[in-house]
Short mmCIF file of C-alpha atoms and ligand atoms in Angstrom, two decimals:
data_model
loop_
_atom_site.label_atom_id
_atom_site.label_comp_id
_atom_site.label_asym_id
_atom_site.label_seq_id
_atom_site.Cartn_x
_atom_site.Cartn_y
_atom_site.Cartn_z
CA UNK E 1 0.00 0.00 0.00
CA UNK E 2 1.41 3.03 -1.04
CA UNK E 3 0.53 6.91 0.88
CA UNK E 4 -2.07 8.43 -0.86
CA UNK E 5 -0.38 10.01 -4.34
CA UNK E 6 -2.35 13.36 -4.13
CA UNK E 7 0.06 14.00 -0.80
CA UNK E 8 2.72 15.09 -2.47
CA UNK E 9 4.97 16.15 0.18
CA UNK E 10 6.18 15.33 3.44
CA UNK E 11 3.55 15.72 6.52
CA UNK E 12 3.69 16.01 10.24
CA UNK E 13 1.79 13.29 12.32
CA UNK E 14 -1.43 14.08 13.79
CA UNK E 15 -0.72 15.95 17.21
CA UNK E 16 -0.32 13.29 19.96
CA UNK E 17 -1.67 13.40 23.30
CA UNK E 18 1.18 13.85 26.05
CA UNK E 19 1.59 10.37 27.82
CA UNK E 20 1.19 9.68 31.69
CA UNK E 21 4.36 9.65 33.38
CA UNK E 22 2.97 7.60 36.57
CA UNK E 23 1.97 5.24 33.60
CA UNK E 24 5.43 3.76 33.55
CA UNK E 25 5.97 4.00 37.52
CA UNK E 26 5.18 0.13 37.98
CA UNK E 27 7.29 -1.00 34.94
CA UNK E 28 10.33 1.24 35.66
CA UNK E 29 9.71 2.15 39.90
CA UNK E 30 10.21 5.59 41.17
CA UNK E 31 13.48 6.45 41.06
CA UNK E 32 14.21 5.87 37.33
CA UNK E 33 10.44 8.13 37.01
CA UNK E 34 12.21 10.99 39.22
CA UNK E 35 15.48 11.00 36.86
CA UNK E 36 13.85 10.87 33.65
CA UNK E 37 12.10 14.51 35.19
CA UNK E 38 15.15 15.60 36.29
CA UNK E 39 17.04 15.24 33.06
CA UNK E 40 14.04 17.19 31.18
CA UNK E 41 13.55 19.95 33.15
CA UNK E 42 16.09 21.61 30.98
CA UNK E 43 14.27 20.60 27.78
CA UNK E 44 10.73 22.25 28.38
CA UNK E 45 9.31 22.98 25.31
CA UNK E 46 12.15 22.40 22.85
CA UNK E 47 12.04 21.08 19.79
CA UNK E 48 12.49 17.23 18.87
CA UNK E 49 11.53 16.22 15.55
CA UNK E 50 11.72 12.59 13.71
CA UNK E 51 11.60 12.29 10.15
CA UNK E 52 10.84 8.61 8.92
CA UNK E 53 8.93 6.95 6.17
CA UNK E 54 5.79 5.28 7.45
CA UNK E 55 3.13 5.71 9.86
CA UNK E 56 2.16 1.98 10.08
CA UNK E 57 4.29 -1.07 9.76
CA UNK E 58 7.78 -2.16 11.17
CA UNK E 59 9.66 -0.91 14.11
CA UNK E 60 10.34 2.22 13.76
CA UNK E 61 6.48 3.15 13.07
CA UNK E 62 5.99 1.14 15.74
CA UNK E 63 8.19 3.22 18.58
CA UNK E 64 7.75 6.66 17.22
CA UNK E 65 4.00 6.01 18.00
CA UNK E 66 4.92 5.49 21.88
CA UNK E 67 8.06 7.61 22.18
CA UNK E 68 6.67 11.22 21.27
CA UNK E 69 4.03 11.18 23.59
CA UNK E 70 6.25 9.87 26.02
CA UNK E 71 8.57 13.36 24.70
CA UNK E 72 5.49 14.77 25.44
CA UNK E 73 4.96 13.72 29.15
CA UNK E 74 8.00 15.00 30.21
CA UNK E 75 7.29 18.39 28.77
CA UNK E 76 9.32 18.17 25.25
CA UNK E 77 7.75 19.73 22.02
CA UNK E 78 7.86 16.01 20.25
CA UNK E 79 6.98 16.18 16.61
CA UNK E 80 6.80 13.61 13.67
CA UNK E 81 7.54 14.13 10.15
CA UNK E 82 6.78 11.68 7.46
CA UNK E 83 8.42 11.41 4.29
CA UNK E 84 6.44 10.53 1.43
CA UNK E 85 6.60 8.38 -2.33
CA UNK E 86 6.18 10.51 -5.08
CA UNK E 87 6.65 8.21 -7.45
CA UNK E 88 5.30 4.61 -7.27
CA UNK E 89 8.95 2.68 -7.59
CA UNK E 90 10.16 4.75 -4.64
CA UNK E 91 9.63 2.06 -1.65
CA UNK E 92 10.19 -0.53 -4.41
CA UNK E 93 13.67 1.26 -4.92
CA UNK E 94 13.93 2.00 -1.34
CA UNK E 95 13.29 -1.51 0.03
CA UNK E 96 15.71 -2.72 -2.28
CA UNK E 97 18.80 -0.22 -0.84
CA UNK E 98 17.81 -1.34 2.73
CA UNK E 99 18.19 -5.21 1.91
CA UNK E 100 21.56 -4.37 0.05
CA UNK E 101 22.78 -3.01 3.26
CA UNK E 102 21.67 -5.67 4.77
CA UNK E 103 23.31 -7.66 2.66
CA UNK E 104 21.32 -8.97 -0.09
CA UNK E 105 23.04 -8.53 -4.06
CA UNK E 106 21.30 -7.60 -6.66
CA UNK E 107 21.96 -5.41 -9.44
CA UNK E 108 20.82 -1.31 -9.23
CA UNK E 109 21.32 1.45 -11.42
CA UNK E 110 22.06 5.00 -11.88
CA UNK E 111 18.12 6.24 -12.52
CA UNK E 112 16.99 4.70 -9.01
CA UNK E 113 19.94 6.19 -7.37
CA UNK E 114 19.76 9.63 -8.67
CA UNK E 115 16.58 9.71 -10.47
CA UNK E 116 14.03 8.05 -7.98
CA UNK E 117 15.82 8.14 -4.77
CA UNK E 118 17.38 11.34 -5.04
CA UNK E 119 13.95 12.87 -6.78
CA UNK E 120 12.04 12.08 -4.17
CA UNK E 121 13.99 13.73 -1.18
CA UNK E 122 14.47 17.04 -3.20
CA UNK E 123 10.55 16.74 -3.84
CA UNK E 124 9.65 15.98 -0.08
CA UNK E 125 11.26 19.17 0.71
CA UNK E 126 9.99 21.24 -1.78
CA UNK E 127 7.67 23.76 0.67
CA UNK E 128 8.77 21.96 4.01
CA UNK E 129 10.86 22.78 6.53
CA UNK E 130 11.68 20.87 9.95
CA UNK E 131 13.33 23.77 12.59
CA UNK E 132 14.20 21.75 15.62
CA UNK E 133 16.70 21.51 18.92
CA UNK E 134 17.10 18.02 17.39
CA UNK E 135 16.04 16.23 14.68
CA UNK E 136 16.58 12.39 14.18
CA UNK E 137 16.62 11.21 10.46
CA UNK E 138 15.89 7.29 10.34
CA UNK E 139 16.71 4.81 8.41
CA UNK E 140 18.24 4.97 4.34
CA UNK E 141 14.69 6.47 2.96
CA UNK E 142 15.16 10.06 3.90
CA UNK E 143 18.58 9.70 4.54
CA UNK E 144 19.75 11.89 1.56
CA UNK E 145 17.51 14.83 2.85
CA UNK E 146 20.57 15.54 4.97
CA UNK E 147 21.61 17.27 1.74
CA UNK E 148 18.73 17.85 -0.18
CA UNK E 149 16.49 18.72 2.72
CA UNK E 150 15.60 22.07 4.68
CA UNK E 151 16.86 21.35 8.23
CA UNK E 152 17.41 23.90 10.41
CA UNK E 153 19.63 22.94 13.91
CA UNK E 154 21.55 19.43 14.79
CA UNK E 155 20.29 16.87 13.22
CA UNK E 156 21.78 12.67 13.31
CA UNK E 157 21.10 9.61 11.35
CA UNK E 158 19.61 7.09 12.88
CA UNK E 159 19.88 3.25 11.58
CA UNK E 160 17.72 0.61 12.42
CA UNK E 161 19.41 -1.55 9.92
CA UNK E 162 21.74 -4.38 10.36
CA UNK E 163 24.96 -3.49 8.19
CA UNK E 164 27.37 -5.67 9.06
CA UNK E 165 27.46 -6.80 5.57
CA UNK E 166 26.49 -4.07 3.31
CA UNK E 167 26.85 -3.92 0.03
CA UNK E 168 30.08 -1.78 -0.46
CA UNK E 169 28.57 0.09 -3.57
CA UNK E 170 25.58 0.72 -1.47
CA UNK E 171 27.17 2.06 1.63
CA UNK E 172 29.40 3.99 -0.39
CA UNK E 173 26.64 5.95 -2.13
CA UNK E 174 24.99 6.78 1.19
CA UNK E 175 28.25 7.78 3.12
CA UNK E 176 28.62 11.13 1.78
CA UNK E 177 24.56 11.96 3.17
CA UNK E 178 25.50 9.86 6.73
CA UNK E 179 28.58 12.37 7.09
CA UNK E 180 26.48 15.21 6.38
CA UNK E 181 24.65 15.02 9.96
CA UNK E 182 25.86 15.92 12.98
CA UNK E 183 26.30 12.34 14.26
CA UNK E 184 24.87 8.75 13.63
CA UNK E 185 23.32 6.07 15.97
CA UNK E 186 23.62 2.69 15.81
CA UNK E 187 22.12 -0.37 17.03
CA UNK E 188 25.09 -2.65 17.72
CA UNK E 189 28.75 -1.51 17.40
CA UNK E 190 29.20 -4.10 15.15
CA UNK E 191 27.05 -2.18 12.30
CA UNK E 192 29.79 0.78 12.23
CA UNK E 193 31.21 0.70 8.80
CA UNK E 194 34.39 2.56 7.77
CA UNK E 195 33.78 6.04 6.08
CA UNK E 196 31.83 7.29 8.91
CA UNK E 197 33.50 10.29 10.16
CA UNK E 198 31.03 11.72 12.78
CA UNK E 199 30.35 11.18 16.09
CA UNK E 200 28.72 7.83 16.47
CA UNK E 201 26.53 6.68 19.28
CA UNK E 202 25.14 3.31 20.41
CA UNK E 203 21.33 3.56 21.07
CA UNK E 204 19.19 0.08 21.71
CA UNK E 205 15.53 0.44 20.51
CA UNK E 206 12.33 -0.70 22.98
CA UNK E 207 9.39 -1.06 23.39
CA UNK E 208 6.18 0.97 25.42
CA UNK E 209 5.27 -1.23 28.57
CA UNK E 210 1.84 1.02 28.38
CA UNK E 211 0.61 0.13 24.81
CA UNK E 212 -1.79 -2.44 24.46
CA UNK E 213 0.36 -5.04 22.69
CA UNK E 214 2.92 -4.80 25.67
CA UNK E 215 0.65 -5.15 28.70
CA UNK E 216 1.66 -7.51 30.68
CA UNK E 217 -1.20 -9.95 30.65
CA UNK E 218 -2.45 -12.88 33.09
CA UNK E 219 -2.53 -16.29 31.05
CA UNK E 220 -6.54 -15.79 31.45
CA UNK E 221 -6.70 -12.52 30.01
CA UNK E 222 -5.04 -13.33 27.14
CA UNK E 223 -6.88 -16.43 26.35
CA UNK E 224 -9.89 -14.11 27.10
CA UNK E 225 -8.66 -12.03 24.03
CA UNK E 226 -7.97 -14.90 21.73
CA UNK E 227 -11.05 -16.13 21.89
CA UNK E 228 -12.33 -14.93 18.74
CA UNK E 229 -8.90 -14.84 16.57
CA UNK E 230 -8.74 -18.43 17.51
CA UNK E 231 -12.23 -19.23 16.29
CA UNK E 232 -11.93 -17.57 13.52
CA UNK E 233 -8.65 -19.45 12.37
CA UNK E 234 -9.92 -22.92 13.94
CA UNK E 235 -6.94 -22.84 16.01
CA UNK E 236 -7.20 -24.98 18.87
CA UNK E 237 -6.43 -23.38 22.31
CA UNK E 238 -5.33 -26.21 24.64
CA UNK E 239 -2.47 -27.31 21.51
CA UNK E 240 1.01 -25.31 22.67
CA UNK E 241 1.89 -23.32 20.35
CA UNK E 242 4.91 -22.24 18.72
CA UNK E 243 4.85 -18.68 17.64
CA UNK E 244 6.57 -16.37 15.51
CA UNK E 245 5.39 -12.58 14.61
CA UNK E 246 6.95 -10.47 12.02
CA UNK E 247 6.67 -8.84 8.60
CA UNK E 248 6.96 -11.48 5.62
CA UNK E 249 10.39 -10.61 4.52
CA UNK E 250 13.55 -12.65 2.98
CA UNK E 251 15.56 -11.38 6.47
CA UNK E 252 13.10 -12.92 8.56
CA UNK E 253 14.29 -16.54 7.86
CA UNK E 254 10.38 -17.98 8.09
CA UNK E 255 11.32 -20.56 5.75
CA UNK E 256 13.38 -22.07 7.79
CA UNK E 257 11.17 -21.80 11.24
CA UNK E 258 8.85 -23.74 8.90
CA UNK E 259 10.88 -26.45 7.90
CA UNK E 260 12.24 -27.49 11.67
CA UNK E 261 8.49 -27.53 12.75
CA UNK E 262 7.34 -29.77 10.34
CA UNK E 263 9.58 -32.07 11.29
CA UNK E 264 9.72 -31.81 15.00
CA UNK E 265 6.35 -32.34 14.86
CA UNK E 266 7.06 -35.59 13.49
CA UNK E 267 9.38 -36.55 16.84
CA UNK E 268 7.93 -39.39 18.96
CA UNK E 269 8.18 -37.92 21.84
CA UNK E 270 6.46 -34.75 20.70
CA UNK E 271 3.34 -36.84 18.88
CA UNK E 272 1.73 -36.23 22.29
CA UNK E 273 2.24 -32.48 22.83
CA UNK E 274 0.81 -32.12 19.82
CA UNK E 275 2.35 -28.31 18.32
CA UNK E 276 1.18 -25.98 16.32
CA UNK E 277 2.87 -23.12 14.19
CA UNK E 278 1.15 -19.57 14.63
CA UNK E 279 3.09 -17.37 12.15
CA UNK E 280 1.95 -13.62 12.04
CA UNK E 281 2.90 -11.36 9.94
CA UNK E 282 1.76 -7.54 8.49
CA UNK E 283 2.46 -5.44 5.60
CA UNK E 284 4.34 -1.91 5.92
CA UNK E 285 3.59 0.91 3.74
CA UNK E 286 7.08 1.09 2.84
CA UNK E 287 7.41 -2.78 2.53
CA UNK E 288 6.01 -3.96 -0.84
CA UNK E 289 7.41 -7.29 -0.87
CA UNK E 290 5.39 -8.68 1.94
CA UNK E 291 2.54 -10.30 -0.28
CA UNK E 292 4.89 -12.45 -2.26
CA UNK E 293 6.62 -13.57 0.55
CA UNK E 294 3.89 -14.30 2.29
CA UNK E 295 2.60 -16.34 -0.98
CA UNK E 296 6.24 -17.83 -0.86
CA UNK E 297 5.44 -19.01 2.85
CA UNK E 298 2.26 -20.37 1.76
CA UNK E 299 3.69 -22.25 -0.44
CA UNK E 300 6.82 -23.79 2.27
CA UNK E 301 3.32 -24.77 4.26
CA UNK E 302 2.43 -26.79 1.45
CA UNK E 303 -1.29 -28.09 2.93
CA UNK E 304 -0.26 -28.76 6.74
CA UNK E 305 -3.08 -27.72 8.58
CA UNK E 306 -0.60 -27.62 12.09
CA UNK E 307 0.67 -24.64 10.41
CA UNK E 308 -1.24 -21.20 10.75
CA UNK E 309 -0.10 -18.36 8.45
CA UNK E 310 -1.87 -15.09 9.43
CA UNK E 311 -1.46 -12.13 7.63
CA UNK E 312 -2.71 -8.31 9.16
CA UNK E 313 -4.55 -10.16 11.81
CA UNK E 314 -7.81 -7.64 13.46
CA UNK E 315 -7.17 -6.32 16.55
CA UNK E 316 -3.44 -6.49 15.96
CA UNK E 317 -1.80 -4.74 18.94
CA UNK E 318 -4.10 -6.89 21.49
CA UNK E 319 -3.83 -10.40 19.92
CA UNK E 320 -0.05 -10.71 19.30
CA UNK E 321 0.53 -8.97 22.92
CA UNK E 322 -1.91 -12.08 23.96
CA UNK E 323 0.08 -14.87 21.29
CA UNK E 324 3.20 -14.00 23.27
CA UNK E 325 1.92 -14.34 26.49
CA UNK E 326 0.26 -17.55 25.97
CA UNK E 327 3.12 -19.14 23.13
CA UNK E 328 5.26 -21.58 24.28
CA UNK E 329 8.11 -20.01 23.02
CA UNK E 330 8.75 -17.55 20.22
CA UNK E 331 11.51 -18.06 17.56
CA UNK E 332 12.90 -15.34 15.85
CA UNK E 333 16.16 -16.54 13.69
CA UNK E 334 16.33 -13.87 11.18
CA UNK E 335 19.44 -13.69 8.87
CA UNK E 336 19.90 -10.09 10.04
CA UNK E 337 17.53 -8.21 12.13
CA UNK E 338 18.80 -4.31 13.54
CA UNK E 339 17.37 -5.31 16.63
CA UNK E 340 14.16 -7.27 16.52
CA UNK E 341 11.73 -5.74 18.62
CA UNK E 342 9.38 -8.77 18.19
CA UNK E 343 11.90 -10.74 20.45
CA UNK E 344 11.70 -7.65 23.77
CA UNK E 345 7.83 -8.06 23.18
CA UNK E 346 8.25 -11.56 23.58
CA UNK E 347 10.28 -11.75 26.23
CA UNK E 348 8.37 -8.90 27.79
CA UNK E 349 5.56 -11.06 28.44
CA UNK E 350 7.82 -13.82 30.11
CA UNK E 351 7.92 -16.40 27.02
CA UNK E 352 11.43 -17.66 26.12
CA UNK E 353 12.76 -17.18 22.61
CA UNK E 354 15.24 -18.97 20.27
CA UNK E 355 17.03 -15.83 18.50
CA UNK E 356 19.19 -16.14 16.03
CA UNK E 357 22.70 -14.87 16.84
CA UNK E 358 22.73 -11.72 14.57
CA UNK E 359 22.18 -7.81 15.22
CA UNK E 360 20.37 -6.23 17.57
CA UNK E 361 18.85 -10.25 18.51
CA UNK E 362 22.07 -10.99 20.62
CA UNK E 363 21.75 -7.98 22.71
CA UNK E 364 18.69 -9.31 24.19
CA UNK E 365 19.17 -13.44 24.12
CA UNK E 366 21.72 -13.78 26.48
CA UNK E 367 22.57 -18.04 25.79
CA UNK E 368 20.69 -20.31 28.11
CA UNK E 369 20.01 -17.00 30.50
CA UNK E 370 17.13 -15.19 28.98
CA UNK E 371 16.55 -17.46 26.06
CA UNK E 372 18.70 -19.39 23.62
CA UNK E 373 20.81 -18.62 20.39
CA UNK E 374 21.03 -20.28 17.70
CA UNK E 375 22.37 -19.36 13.79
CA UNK E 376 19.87 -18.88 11.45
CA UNK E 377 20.57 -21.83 8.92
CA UNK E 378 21.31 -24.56 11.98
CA UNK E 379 18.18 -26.75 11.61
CA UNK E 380 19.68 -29.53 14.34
CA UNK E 381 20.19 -26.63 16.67
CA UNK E 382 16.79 -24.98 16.05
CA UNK E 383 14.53 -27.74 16.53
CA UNK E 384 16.55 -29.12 19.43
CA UNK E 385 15.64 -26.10 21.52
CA UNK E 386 12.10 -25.96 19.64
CA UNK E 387 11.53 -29.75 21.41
CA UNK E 388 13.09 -29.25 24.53
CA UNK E 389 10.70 -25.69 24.97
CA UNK E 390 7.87 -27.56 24.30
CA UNK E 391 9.22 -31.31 26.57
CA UNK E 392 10.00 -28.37 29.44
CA UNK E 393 7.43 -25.53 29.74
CA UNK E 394 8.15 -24.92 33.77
CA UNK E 395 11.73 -24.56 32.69
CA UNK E 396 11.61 -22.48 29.61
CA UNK E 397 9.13 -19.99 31.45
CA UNK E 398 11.80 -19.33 33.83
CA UNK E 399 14.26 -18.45 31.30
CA UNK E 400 11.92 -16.39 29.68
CA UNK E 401 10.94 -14.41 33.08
CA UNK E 402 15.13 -13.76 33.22
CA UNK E 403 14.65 -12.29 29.85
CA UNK E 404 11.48 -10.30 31.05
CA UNK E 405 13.74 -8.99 33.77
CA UNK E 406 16.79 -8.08 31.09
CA UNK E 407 14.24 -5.84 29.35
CA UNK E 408 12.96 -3.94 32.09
CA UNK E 409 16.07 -2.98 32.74
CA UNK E 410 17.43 -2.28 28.96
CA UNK E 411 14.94 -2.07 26.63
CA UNK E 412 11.88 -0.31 28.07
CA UNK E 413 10.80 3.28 26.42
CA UNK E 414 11.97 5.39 29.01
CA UNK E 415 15.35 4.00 28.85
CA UNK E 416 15.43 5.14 25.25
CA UNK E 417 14.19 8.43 25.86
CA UNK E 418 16.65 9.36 28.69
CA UNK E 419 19.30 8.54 25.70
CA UNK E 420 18.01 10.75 23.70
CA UNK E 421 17.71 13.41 26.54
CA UNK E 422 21.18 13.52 27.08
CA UNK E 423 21.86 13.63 23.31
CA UNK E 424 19.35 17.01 23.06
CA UNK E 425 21.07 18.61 26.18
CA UNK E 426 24.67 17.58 24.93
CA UNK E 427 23.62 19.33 21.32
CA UNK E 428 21.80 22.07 22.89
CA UNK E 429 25.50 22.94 25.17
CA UNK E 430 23.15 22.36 28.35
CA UNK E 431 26.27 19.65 29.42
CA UNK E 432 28.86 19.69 28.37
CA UNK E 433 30.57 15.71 28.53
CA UNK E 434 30.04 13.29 25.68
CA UNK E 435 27.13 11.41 25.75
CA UNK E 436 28.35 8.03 28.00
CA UNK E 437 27.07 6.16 24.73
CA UNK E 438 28.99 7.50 22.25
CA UNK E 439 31.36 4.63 20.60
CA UNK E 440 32.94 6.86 18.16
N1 UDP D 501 4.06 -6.44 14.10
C1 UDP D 501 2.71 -6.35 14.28
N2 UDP D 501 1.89 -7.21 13.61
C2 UDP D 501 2.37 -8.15 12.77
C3 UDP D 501 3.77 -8.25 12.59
C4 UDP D 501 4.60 -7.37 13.27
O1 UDP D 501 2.22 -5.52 15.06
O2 UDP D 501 1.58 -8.88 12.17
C5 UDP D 501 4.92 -5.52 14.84
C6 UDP D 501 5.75 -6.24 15.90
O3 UDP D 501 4.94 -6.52 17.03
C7 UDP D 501 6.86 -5.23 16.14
C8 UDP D 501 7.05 -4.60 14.76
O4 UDP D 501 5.86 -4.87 14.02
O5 UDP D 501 6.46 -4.26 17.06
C9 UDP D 501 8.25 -5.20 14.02
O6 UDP D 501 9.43 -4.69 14.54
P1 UDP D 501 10.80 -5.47 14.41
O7 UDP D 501 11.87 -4.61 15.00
O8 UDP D 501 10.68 -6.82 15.00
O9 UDP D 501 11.01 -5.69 12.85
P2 UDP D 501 11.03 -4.72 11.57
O10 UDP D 501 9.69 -4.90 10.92
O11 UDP D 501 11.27 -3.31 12.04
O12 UDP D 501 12.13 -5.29 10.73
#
């Protein structure tokens, strides 16, 4: 799905109401409430924009949609700014730059680089400007604007992407825009290429212990919310389920998640437990290959009926908060993943995870403490832990409460704000030492 074409440039987000501070008390106690006010007293009304390319769909959407009302809360003028496709190839063109940095070859020309791509970020900033204390650029599809765009004040790049393996051609082209900001975050340390020659900083995503996918939920309440997803899809409640939630994309490995359950499920010892597969997946604005992936999947499925392949389920945010809680385990072994914010959601709601060892995934399964690792091709490995999750519930939980207990204290939202509330007081000159995350 593609913005509506008579938009023709970018547009700021519908104003969003200020979040509840106390909101986040019982997730993240007093004390880290009290600093969070203390470090934004400072920042009263200033400006914070993001610039990104989607409203719906994917991570980024996803946080932006918790972390300026947060911004908000805590008395920061928090504003969103969304880049638009003028032309119908652009996400086509776009999509296609962010899986060669991540990786994937395959041939690109001059016309999308400096026709299309370019185009488009001279176009989005035709008769806009964004005038901030701060603005944070993300990801490659407005990355350009750093040149072409009308900023006025600090701005940095911010990459969700995994680059570890980047197409050199690729990274080369977008180098020049990266070292026109004022400094870059990363993800993972690992996913600092040469050529960057600003300041670089190391910021984890997270997720919003308030929204309604991330609600902690009683086993009861979320069966009480399944109810009628489950119907719908025949899917049998009392059957454990193995679950895995994410866009339909090449990265996300679901071909092979697919593969090791059909033949666990085949394991004598297993014949009892009787498993399931609940795969879930949605389509981003700025994603158009999810549909023939998902067809792709459909087709790895051949006709097992064990296997449940849901695409832009209703009630979205509700019913895969409620999946996590009441999965067996979650299994996430993407190829390369920035950071995977499926797998904190997961683990948020105390179910243990098999993450593949790659990006951002790593950060957050710690081996046989908050979940287990495996890489992303090793089928032995991969159903091994799949059979012993679902031979050991009692014991798996516990690894996955550990891993509830690693995100509260890494990866909830107000962790990621107070990051970028040093960042705005370090560019505003309110203090005056680096950021304590900056890794180059
Ligand atoms: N998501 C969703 N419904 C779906 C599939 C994914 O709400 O059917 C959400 C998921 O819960 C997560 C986000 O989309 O919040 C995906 O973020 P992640 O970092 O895992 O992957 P990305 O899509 O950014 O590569």
């Amino acid at each position: 799905m593609f913005h509506d074409q008579s938009e023709k440039y970018l547009k700021e987000a519908p104003p969003f109401e200020a979040a509840k501070l106390e909101d986040y008390q019982e997730a993240i106690g007093f004390n880290k409430l009290e600093k969070l006010k203390q470090l934004a007293l400072p920042l009263e009304n200033k400006v914070w924009a993001h610039v990104n390319s989607t409203y719906v769909g994917g991570g980024v959407a996803e946080m932006l949609k918790s972390l300026v009302p947060l911004a908000k809360g805590v008395g920061i003028n928090a504003q969103w700014h969304c880049f638009e496709a003028h032309t119908e190839d652009f996400f086509y063109i776009t999509k296609k730059f962010h899986d060669l940095i991540q990786g994937v070859e395959q041939p690109f020309d001059v016309d999308e680089l400096h026709g299309v791509y370019i185009d488009n970020s001279i176009k989005n900033f035709e008769n806009y400007y964004v005038k901030a204390d701060l603005t944070i650029v993300h990801d490659p599809q407005p990355c350009a604007t750093s040149v072409f765009g009308n900023y006025e004040g600090p701005k940095l790049w911010r990459c969700h992407i995994d680059t570890t393996s980047a197409n050199k051609l690729i990274w080369n082209f977008f180098l020049p825009f990266i070292n026109h900001y004022d400094g870059a975050i990363f993800t993972d340390k690992n996913f600092v290429k040469t050529g960057v020659r600003k300041p670089v900083y190391k910021v984890a995503p997270s997720i919003d212990p308030t929204s309604p996918k991330n609600k902690q939920l009683s086993e009861s309440e979320a069966r009480r919310i399944l109810d009628p997803l489950f119907n719908k899809h025949n899917i049998d409640a009392d059957r454990p389920i193995v679950l895995a939630v994410s866009r339909y994309d090449i990265h996300k490995n679901q071909a092979t998640i697919i593969k090791a359950f059909k033949e666990i499920k085949k394991d004598k010892e297993l014949q009892k437990k009787k498993p399931i597969l609940v795969m879930v997946g949605n389509t981003a604005t700025d994603d158009p290959d999810g549909l023939a992936m998902y067809g792709q999947m459909m087709e790895e499925r051949e006709n097992d009926t064990d296997i449940f392949l849901l695409m832009n389920i209703e009630n979205n945010d509700e019913n895969i908060g409620a999946l996590m809680r009441v999965a067996n385990q979650f299994v996430h072994i993407s190829t390369k993943e920035g950071f995977g914010l499926v797998v904190t959601e997961a683990l948020w709601q105390g179910t243990p995870v098999i993450g593949s060892n790659v990006g951002g995934i790593s950060q957050q399964v710690i081996n046989d403490e908050t979940g287990f690792l495996v890489e992303p091709f090793d089928i032995d490995q991969i159903k091994k832990k799949m059979k012993y999750m679902l031979l050991n519930p009692k014991e798996s939980r516990m690894i996955g409460k550990q891993g509830m207990e690693h995100v509260r204290e890494n990866f909830l939202l107000p962790s990621l704000l107070e990051k970028y509330m040093v960042l705005m007081r370090y560019y505003l000159g309110i203090d005056k030492n680096q950021p304590y995350f900056k890794i180059g």
